PDB file of C-alpha atoms and ligand atoms in Angstrom:
ATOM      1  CA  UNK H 154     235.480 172.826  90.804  1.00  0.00           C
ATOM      2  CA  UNK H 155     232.695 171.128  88.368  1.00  0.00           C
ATOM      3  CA  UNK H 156     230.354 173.094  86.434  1.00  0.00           C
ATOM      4  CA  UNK H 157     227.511 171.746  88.508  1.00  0.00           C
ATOM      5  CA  UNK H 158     229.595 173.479  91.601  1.00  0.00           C
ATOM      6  CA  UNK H 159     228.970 176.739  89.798  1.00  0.00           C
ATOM      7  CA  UNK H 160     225.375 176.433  89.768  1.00  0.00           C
ATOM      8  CA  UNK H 161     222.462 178.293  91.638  1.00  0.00           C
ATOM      9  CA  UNK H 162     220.174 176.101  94.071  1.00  0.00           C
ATOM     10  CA  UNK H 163     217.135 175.562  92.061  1.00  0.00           C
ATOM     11  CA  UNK H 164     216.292 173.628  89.009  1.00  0.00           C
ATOM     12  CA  UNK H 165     213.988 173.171  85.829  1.00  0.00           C
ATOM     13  CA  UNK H 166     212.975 170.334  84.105  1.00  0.00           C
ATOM     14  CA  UNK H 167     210.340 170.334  81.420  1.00  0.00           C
ATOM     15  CA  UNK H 168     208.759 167.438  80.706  1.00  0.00           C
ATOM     16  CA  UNK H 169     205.383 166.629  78.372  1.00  0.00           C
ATOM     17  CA  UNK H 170     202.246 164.694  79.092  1.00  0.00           C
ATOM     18  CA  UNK H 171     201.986 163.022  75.364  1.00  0.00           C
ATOM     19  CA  UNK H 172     198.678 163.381  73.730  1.00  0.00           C
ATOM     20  CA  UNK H 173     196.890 160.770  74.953  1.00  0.00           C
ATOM     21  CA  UNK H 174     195.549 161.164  78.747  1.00  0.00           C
ATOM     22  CA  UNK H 175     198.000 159.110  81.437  1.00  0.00           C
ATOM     23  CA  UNK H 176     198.796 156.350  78.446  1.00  0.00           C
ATOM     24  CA  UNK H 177     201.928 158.688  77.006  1.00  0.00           C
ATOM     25  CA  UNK H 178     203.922 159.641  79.795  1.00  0.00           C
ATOM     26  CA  UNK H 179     206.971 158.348  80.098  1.00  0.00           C
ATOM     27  CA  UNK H 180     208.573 156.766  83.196  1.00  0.00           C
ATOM     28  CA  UNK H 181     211.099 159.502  83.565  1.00  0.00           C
ATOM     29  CA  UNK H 182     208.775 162.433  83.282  1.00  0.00           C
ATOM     30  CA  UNK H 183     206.214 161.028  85.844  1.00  0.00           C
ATOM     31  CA  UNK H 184     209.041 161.161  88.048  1.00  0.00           C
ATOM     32  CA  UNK H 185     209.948 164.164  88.348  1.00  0.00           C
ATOM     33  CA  UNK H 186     206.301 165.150  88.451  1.00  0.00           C
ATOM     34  CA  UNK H 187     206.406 162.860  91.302  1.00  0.00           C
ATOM     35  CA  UNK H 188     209.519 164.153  93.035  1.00  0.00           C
ATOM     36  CA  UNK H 189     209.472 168.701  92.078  1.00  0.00           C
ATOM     37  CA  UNK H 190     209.051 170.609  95.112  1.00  0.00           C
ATOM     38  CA  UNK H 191     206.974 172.694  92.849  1.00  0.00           C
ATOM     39  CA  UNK H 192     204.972 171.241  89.917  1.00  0.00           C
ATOM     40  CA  UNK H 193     203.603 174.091  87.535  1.00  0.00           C
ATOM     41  CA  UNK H 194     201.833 172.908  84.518  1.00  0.00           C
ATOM     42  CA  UNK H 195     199.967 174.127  80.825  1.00  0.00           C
ATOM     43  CA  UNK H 196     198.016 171.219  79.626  1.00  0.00           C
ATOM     44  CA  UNK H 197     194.934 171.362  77.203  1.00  0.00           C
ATOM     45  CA  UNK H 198     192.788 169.102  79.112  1.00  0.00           C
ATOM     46  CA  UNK H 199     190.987 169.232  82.646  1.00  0.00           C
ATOM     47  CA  UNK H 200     191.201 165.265  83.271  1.00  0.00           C
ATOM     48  CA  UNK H 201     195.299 165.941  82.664  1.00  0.00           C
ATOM     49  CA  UNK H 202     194.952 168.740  85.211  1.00  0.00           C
ATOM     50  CA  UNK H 203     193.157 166.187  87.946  1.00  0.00           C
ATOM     51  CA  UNK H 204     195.560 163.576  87.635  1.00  0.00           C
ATOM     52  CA  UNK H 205     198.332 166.012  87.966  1.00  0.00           C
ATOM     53  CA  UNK H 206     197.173 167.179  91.389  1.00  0.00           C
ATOM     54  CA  UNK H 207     196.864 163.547  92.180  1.00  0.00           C
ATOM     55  CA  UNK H 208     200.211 163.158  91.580  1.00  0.00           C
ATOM     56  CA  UNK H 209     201.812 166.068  93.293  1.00  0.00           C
ATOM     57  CA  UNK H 210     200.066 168.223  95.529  1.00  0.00           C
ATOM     58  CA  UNK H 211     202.195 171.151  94.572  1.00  0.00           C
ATOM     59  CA  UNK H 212     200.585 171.338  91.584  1.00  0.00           C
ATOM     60  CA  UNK H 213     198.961 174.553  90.208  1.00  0.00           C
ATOM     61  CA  UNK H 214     198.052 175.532  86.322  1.00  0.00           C
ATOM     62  CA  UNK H 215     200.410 178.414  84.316  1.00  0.00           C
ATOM     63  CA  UNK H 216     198.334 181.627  83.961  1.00  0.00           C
ATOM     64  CA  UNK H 217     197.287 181.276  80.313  1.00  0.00           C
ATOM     65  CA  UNK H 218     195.890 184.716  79.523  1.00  0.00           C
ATOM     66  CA  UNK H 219     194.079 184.725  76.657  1.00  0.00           C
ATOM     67  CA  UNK H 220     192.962 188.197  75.779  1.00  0.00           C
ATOM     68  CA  UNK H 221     195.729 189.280  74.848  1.00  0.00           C
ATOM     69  CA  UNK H 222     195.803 190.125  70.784  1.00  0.00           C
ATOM     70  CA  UNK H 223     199.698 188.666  70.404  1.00  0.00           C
ATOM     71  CA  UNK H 224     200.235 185.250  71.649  1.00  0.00           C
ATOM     72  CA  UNK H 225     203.570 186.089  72.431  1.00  0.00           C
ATOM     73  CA  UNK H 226     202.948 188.688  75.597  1.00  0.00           C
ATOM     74  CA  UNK H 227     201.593 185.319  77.206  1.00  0.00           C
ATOM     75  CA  UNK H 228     203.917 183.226  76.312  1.00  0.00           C
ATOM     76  CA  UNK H 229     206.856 185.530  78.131  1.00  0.00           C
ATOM     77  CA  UNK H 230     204.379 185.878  80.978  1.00  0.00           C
ATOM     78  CA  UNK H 231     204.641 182.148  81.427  1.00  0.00           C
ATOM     79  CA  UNK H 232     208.188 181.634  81.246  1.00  0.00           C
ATOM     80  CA  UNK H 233     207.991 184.460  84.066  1.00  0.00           C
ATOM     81  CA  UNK H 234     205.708 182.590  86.079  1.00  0.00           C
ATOM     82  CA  UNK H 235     207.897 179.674  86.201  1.00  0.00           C
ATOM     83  CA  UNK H 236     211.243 181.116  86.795  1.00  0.00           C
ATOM     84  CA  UNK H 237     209.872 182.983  89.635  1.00  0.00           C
ATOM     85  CA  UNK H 238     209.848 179.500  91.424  1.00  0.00           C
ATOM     86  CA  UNK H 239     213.005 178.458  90.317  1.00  0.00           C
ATOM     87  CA  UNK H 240     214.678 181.746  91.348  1.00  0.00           C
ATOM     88  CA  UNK H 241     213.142 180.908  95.044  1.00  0.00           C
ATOM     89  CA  UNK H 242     215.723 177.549  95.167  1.00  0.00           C
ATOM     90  CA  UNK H 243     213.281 174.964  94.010  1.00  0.00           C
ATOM     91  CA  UNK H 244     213.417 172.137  92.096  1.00  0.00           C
ATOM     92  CA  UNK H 245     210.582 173.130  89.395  1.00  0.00           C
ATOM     93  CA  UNK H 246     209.060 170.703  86.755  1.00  0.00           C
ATOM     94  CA  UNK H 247     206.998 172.311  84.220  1.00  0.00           C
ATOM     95  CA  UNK H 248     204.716 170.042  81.808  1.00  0.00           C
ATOM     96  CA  UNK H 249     202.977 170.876  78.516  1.00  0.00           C
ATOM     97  CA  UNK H 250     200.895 168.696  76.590  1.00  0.00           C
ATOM     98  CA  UNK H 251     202.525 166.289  73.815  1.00  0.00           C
ATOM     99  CA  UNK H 252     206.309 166.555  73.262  1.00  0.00           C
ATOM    100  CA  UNK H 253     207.135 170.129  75.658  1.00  0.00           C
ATOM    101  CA  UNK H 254     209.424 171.214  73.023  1.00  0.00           C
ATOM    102  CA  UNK H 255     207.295 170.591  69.786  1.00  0.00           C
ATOM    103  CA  UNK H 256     205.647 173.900  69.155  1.00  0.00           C
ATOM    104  CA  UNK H 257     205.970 175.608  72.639  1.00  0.00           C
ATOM    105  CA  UNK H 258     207.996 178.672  72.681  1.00  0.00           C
ATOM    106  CA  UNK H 259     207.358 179.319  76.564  1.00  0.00           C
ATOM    107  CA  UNK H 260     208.625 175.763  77.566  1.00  0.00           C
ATOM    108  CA  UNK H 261     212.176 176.367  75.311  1.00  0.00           C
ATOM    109  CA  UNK H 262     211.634 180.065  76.562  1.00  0.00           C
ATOM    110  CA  UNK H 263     211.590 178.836  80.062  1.00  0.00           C
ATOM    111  CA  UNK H 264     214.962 176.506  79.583  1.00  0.00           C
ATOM    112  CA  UNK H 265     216.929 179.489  78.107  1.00  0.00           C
ATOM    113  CA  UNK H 266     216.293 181.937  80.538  1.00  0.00           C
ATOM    114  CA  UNK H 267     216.886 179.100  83.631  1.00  0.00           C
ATOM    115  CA  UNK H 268     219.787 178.225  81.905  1.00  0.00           C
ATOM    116  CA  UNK H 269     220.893 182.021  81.464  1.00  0.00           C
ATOM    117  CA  UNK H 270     220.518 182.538  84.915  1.00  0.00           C
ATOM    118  CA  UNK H 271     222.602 180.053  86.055  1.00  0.00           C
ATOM    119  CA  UNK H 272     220.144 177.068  87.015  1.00  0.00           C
ATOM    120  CA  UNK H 273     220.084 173.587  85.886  1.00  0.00           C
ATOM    121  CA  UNK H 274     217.778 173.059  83.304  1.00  0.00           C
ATOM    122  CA  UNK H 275     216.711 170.160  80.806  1.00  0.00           C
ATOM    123  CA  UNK H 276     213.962 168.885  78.677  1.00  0.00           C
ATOM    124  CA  UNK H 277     212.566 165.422  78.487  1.00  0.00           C
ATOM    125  CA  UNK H 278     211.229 164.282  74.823  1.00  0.00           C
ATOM    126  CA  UNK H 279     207.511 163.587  74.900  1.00  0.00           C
ATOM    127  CA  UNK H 280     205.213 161.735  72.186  1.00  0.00           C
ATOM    128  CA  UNK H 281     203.887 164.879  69.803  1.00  0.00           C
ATOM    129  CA  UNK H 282     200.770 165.115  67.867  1.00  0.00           C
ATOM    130  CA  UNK H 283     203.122 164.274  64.552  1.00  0.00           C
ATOM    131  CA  UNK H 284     204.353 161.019  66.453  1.00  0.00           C
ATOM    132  CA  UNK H 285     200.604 159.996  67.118  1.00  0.00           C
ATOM    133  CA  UNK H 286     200.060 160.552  63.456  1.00  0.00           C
ATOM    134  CA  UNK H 287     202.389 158.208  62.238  1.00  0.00           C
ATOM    135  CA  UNK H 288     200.911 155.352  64.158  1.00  0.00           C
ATOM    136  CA  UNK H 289     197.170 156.622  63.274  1.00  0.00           C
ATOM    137  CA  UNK H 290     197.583 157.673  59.556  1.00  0.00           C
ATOM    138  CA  UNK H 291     200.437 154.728  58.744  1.00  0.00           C
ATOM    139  CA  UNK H 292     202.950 157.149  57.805  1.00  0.00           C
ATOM    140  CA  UNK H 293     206.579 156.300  57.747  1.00  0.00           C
ATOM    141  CA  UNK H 294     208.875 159.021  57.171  1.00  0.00           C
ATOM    142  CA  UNK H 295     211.475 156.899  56.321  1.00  0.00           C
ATOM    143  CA  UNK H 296     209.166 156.346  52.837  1.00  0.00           C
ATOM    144  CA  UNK H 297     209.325 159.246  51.345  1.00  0.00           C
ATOM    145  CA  UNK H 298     210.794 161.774  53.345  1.00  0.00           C
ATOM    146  CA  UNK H 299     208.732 164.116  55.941  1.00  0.00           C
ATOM    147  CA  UNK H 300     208.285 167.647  56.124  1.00  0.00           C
ATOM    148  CA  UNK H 301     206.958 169.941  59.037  1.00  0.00           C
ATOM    149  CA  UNK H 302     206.192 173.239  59.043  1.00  0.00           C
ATOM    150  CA  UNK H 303     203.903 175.869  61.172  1.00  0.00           C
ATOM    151  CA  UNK H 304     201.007 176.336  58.695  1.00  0.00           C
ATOM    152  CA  UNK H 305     201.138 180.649  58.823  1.00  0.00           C
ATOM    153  CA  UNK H 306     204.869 180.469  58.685  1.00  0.00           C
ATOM    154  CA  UNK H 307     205.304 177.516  55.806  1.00  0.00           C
ATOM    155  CA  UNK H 308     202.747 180.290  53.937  1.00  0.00           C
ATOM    156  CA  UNK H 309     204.446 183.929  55.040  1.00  0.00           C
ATOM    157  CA  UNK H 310     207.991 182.772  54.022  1.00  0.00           C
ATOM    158  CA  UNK H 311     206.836 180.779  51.016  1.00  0.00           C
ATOM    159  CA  UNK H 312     208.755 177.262  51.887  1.00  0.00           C
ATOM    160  CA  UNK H 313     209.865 175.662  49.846  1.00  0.00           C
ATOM    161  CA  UNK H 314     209.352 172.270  49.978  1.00  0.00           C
ATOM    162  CA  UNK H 315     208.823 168.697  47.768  1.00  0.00           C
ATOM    163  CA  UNK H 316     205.356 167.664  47.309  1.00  0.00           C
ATOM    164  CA  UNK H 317     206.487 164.548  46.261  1.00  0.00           C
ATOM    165  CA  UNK H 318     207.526 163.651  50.135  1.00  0.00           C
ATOM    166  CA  UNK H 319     204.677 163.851  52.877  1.00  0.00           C
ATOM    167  CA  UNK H 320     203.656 167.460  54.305  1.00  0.00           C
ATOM    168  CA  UNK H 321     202.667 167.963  57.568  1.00  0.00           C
ATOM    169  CA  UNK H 322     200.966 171.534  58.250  1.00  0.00           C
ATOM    170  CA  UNK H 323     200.835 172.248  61.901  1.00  0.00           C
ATOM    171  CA  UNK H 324     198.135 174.827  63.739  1.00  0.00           C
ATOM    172  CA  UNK H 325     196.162 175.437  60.492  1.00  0.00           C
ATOM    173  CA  UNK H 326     193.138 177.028  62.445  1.00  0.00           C
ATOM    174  CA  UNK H 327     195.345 179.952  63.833  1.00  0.00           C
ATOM    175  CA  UNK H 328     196.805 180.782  60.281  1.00  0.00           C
ATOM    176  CA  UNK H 329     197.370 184.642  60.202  1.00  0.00           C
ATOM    177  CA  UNK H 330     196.107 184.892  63.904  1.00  0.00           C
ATOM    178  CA  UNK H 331     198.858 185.944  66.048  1.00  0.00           C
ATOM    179  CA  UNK H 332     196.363 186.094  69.089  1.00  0.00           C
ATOM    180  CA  UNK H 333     194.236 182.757  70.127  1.00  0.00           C
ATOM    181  CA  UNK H 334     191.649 181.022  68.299  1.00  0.00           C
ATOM    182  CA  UNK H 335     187.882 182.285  67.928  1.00  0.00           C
ATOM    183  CA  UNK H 336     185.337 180.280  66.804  1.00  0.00           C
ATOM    184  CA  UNK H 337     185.382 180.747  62.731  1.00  0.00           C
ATOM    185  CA  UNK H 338     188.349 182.643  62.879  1.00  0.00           C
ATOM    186  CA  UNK H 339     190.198 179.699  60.800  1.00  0.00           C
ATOM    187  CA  UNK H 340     187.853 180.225  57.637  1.00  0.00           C
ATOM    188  CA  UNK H 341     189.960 182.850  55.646  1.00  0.00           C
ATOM    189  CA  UNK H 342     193.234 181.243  56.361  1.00  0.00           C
ATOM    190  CA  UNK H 343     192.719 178.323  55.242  1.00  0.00           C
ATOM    191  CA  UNK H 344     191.153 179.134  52.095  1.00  0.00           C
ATOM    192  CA  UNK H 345     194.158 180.802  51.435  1.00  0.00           C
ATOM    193  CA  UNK H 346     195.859 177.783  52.219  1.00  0.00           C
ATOM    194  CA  UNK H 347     193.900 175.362  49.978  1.00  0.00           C
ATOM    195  CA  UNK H 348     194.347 177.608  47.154  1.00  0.00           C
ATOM    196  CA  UNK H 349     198.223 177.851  47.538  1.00  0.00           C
ATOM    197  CA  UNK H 350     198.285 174.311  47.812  1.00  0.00           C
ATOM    198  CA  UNK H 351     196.779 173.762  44.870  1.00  0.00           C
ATOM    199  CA  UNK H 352     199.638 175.646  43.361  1.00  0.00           C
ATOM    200  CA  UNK H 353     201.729 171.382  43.976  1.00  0.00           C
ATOM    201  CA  UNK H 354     198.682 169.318  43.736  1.00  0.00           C
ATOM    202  CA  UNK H 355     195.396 168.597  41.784  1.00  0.00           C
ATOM    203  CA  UNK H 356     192.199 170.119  43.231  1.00  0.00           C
ATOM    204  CA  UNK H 357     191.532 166.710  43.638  1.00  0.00           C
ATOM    205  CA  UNK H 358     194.258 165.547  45.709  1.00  0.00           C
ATOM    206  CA  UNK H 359     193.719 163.681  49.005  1.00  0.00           C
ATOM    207  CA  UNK H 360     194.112 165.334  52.290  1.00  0.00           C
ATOM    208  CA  UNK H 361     193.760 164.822  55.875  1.00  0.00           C
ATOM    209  CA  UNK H 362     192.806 166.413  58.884  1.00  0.00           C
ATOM    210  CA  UNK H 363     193.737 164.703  61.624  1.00  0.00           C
ATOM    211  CA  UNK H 364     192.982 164.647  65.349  1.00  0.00           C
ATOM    212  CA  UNK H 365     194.905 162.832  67.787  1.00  0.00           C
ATOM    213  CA  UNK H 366     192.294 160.894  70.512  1.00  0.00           C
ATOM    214  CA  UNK H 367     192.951 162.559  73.836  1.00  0.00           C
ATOM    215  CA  UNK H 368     190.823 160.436  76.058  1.00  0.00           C
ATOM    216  CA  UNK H 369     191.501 157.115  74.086  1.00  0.00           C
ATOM    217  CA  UNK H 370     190.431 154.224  73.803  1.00  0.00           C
ATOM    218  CA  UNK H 371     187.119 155.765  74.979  1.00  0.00           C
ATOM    219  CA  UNK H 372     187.243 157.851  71.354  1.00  0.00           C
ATOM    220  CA  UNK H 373     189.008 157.225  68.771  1.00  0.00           C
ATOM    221  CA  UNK H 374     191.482 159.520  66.579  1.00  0.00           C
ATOM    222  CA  UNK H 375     189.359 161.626  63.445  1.00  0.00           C
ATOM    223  CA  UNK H 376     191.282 161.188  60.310  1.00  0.00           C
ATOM    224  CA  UNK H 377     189.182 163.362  57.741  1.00  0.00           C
ATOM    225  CA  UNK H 378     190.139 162.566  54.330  1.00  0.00           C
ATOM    226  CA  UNK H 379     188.875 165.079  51.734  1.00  0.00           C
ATOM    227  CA  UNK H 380     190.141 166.283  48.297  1.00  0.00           C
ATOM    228  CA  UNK H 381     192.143 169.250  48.449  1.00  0.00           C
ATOM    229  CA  UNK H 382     189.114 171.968  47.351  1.00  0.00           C
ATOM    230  CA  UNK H 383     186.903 170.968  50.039  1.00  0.00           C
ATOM    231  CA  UNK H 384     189.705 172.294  52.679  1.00  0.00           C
ATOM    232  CA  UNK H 385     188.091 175.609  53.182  1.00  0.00           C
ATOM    233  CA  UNK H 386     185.045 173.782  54.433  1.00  0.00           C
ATOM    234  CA  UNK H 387     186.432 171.255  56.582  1.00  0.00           C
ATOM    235  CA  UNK H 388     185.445 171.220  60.167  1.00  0.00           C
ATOM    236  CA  UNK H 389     188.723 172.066  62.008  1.00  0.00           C
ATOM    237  CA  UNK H 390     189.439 173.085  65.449  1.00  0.00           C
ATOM    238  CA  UNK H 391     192.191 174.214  67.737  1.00  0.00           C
ATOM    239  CA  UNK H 392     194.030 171.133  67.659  1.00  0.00           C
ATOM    240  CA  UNK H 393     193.550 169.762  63.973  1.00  0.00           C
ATOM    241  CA  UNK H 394     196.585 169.113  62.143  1.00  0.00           C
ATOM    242  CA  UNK H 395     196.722 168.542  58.005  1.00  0.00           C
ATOM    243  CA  UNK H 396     198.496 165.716  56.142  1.00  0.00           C
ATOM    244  CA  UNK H 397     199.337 166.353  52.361  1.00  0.00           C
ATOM    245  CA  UNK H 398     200.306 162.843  51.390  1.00  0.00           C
ATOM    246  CA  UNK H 399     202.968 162.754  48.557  1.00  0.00           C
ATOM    247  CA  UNK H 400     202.139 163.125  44.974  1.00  0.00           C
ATOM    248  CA  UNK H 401     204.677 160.112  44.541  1.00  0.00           C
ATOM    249  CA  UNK H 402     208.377 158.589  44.953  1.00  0.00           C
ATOM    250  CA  UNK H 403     210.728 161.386  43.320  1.00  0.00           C
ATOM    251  CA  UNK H 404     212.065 160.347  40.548  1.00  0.00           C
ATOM    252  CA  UNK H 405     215.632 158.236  40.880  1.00  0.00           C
ATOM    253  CA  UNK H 406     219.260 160.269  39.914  1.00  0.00           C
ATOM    254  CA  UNK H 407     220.861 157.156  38.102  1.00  0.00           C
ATOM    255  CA  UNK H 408     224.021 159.520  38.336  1.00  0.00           C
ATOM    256  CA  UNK H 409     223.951 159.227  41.918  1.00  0.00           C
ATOM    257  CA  UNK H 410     223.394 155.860  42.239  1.00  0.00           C
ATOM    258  CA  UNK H 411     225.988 154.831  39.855  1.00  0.00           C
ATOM    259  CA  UNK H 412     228.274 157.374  41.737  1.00  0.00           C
ATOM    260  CA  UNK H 413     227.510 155.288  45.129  1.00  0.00           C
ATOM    261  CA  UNK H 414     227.721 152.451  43.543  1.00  0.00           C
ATOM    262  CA  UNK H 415     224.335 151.232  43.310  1.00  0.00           C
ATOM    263  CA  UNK H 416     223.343 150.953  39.797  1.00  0.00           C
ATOM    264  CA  UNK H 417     224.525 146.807  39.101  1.00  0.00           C
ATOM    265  CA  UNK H 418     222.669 146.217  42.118  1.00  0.00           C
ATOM    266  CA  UNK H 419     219.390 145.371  40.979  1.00  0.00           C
TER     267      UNK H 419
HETATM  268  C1  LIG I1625     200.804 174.659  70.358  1.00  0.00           C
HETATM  269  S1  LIG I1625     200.913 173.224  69.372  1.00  0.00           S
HETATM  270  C2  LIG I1625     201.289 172.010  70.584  1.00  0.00           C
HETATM  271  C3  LIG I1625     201.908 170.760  70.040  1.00  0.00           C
HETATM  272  C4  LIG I1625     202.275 169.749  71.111  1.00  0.00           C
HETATM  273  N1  LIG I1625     203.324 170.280  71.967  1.00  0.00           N
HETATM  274  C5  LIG I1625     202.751 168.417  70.540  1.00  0.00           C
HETATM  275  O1  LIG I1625     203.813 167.938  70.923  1.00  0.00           O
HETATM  276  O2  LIG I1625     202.032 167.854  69.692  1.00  0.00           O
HETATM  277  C6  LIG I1625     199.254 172.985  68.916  1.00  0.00           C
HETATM  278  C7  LIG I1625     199.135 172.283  67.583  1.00  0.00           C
HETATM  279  O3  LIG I1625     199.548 170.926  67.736  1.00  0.00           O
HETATM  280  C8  LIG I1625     198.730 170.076  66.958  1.00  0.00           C
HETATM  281  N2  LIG I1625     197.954 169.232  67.869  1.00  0.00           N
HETATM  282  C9  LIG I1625     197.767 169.387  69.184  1.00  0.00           C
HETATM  283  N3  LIG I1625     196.980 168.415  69.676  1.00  0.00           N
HETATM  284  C10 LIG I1625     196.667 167.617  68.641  1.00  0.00           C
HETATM  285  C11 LIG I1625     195.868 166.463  68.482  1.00  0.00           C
HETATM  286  N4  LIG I1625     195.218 165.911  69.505  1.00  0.00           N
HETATM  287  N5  LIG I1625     195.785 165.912  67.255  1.00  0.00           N
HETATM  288  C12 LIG I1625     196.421 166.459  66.182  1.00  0.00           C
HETATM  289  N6  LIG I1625     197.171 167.548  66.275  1.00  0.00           N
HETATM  290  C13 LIG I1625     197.287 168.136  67.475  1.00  0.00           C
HETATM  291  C14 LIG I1625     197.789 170.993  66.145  1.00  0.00           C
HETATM  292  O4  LIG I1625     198.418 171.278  64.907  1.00  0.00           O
HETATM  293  C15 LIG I1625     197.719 172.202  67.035  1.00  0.00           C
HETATM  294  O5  LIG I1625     197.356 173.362  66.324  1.00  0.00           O
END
């Protein structure tokens, strides 16, 4: 007997929309949209929504309750919503926005519990807001190095990180909110952001807050560029991320080199 023998009827696969509306999908995720018997979905956008539908007329929106004061009820009331259809036999595709697994605790919620439950589960790789920022800001991780963190948890657990290798801060207008976003909400946090930061780099320092475009080529990405102390006053919204470019290349180890060999090398 195989290990597929051994598993229940019904199936999830989570697949993401990319950023950009229609031009991100990939080939495999659009078909299993195409092909679920069930087609549950938690996008940001209502054109995304439409052309979902069109796709699959199964297709109905995740309950996204936001009055809730901790994020994290919802979240477990999602991955609920979408194991109930799996449970019933059916093959379920779920689809968040951008990569599903970049930042989405109920879509890796989701492919646990399947998983622990006996179902066939899997998640498809999607193109993230970081991935649209490489193209739009011309970063190349492979430069200087690349470092990611949640913005409230690379400040609550002090990270430490290199400032001489590019930072990427994700969700900085929900830092310390562990509800959802209200207009203005953002302004504390990220003071006390900008002033940490300035712990690494001068006042000075360039930074940007970027915004993937959604609906491109009809708008184009915003790539703010500011110095450092004017972060606190930026305009930034639900789906702004910040860029800390690096202070510089760290400096060589000659040790190292000469220890792999590279130092007569030029
Ligand atoms: C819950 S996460 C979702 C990330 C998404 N799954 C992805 O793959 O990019 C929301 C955060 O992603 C980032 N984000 C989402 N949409 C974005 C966009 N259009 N441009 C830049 N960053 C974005 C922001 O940091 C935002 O606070």
């Amino acid at each position: 007997m195989s290990f597929e023998d051994n598993l229940q009827a019904g199936s999830l696969t989570i697949v993401g929309t990319g950023i950009q509306l229609v031009g991100h999908l990939t080939l495999g995720a659009q078909a299993h949209i195409v092909q679920a018997d069930k087609l549950l979905f938690a996008v940001a956008d209502p054109l995304t929504a439409k052309w979902l539908r069109s796709l699959n007329a199964t297709a109905e929106a995740i309950p996204y309750n936001t009055d809730r004061t901790r994020r994290k009820e919802t979240y477990r009331e999602m991955v609920e919503r979408i194991l109930t259809e799996v449970r019933q036999g059916l093959n379920v595709c779920a689809v968040f926005y951008g990569h599903p697994g970049v930042f989405a605790d109920p879509a890796h919620g989701a492919l646990k519990q399947a998983r622990r439950e006996g179902f066939k589960a899997q998640m498809l790789p999607g193109i993230s807001a970081e991935d649209c920022l490489f193209a739009d800001v011309g970063l190349d991780p492979g430069v200087n190095g690349c470092q990611s963190f949640e913005a409230t948890d690379f400040l609550i657990r002090r990270r430490k990180f290199d400032p001489t290798c590019a930072l990427i801060l994700w969700q900085i207008a929900m830092i310390g909110n562990l509800g959802f976003y209200k207009e203005g909400s953002h302004l504390h946090g990220l003071t006390v952001l900008a002033e940490v930061l300035q712990e690494y780099y001068s006042f000075d320092h360039e930074v940007i807050v970027y915004e993937a475009a959604v609906y491109y080529p009809v708008c184009e990405p915003v790539i703010k560029r500011i110095p450092l102390s004017k972060l606190p006053e930026a305009n930034v919204t639900p789906v702004s991320t910040l860029y800390v470019p690096p202070l510089g290349p760290a400096p060589l180890d000659r040790e190292m080199m000469a220890r792999l060999g590279m130092e007569n090398r030029g």
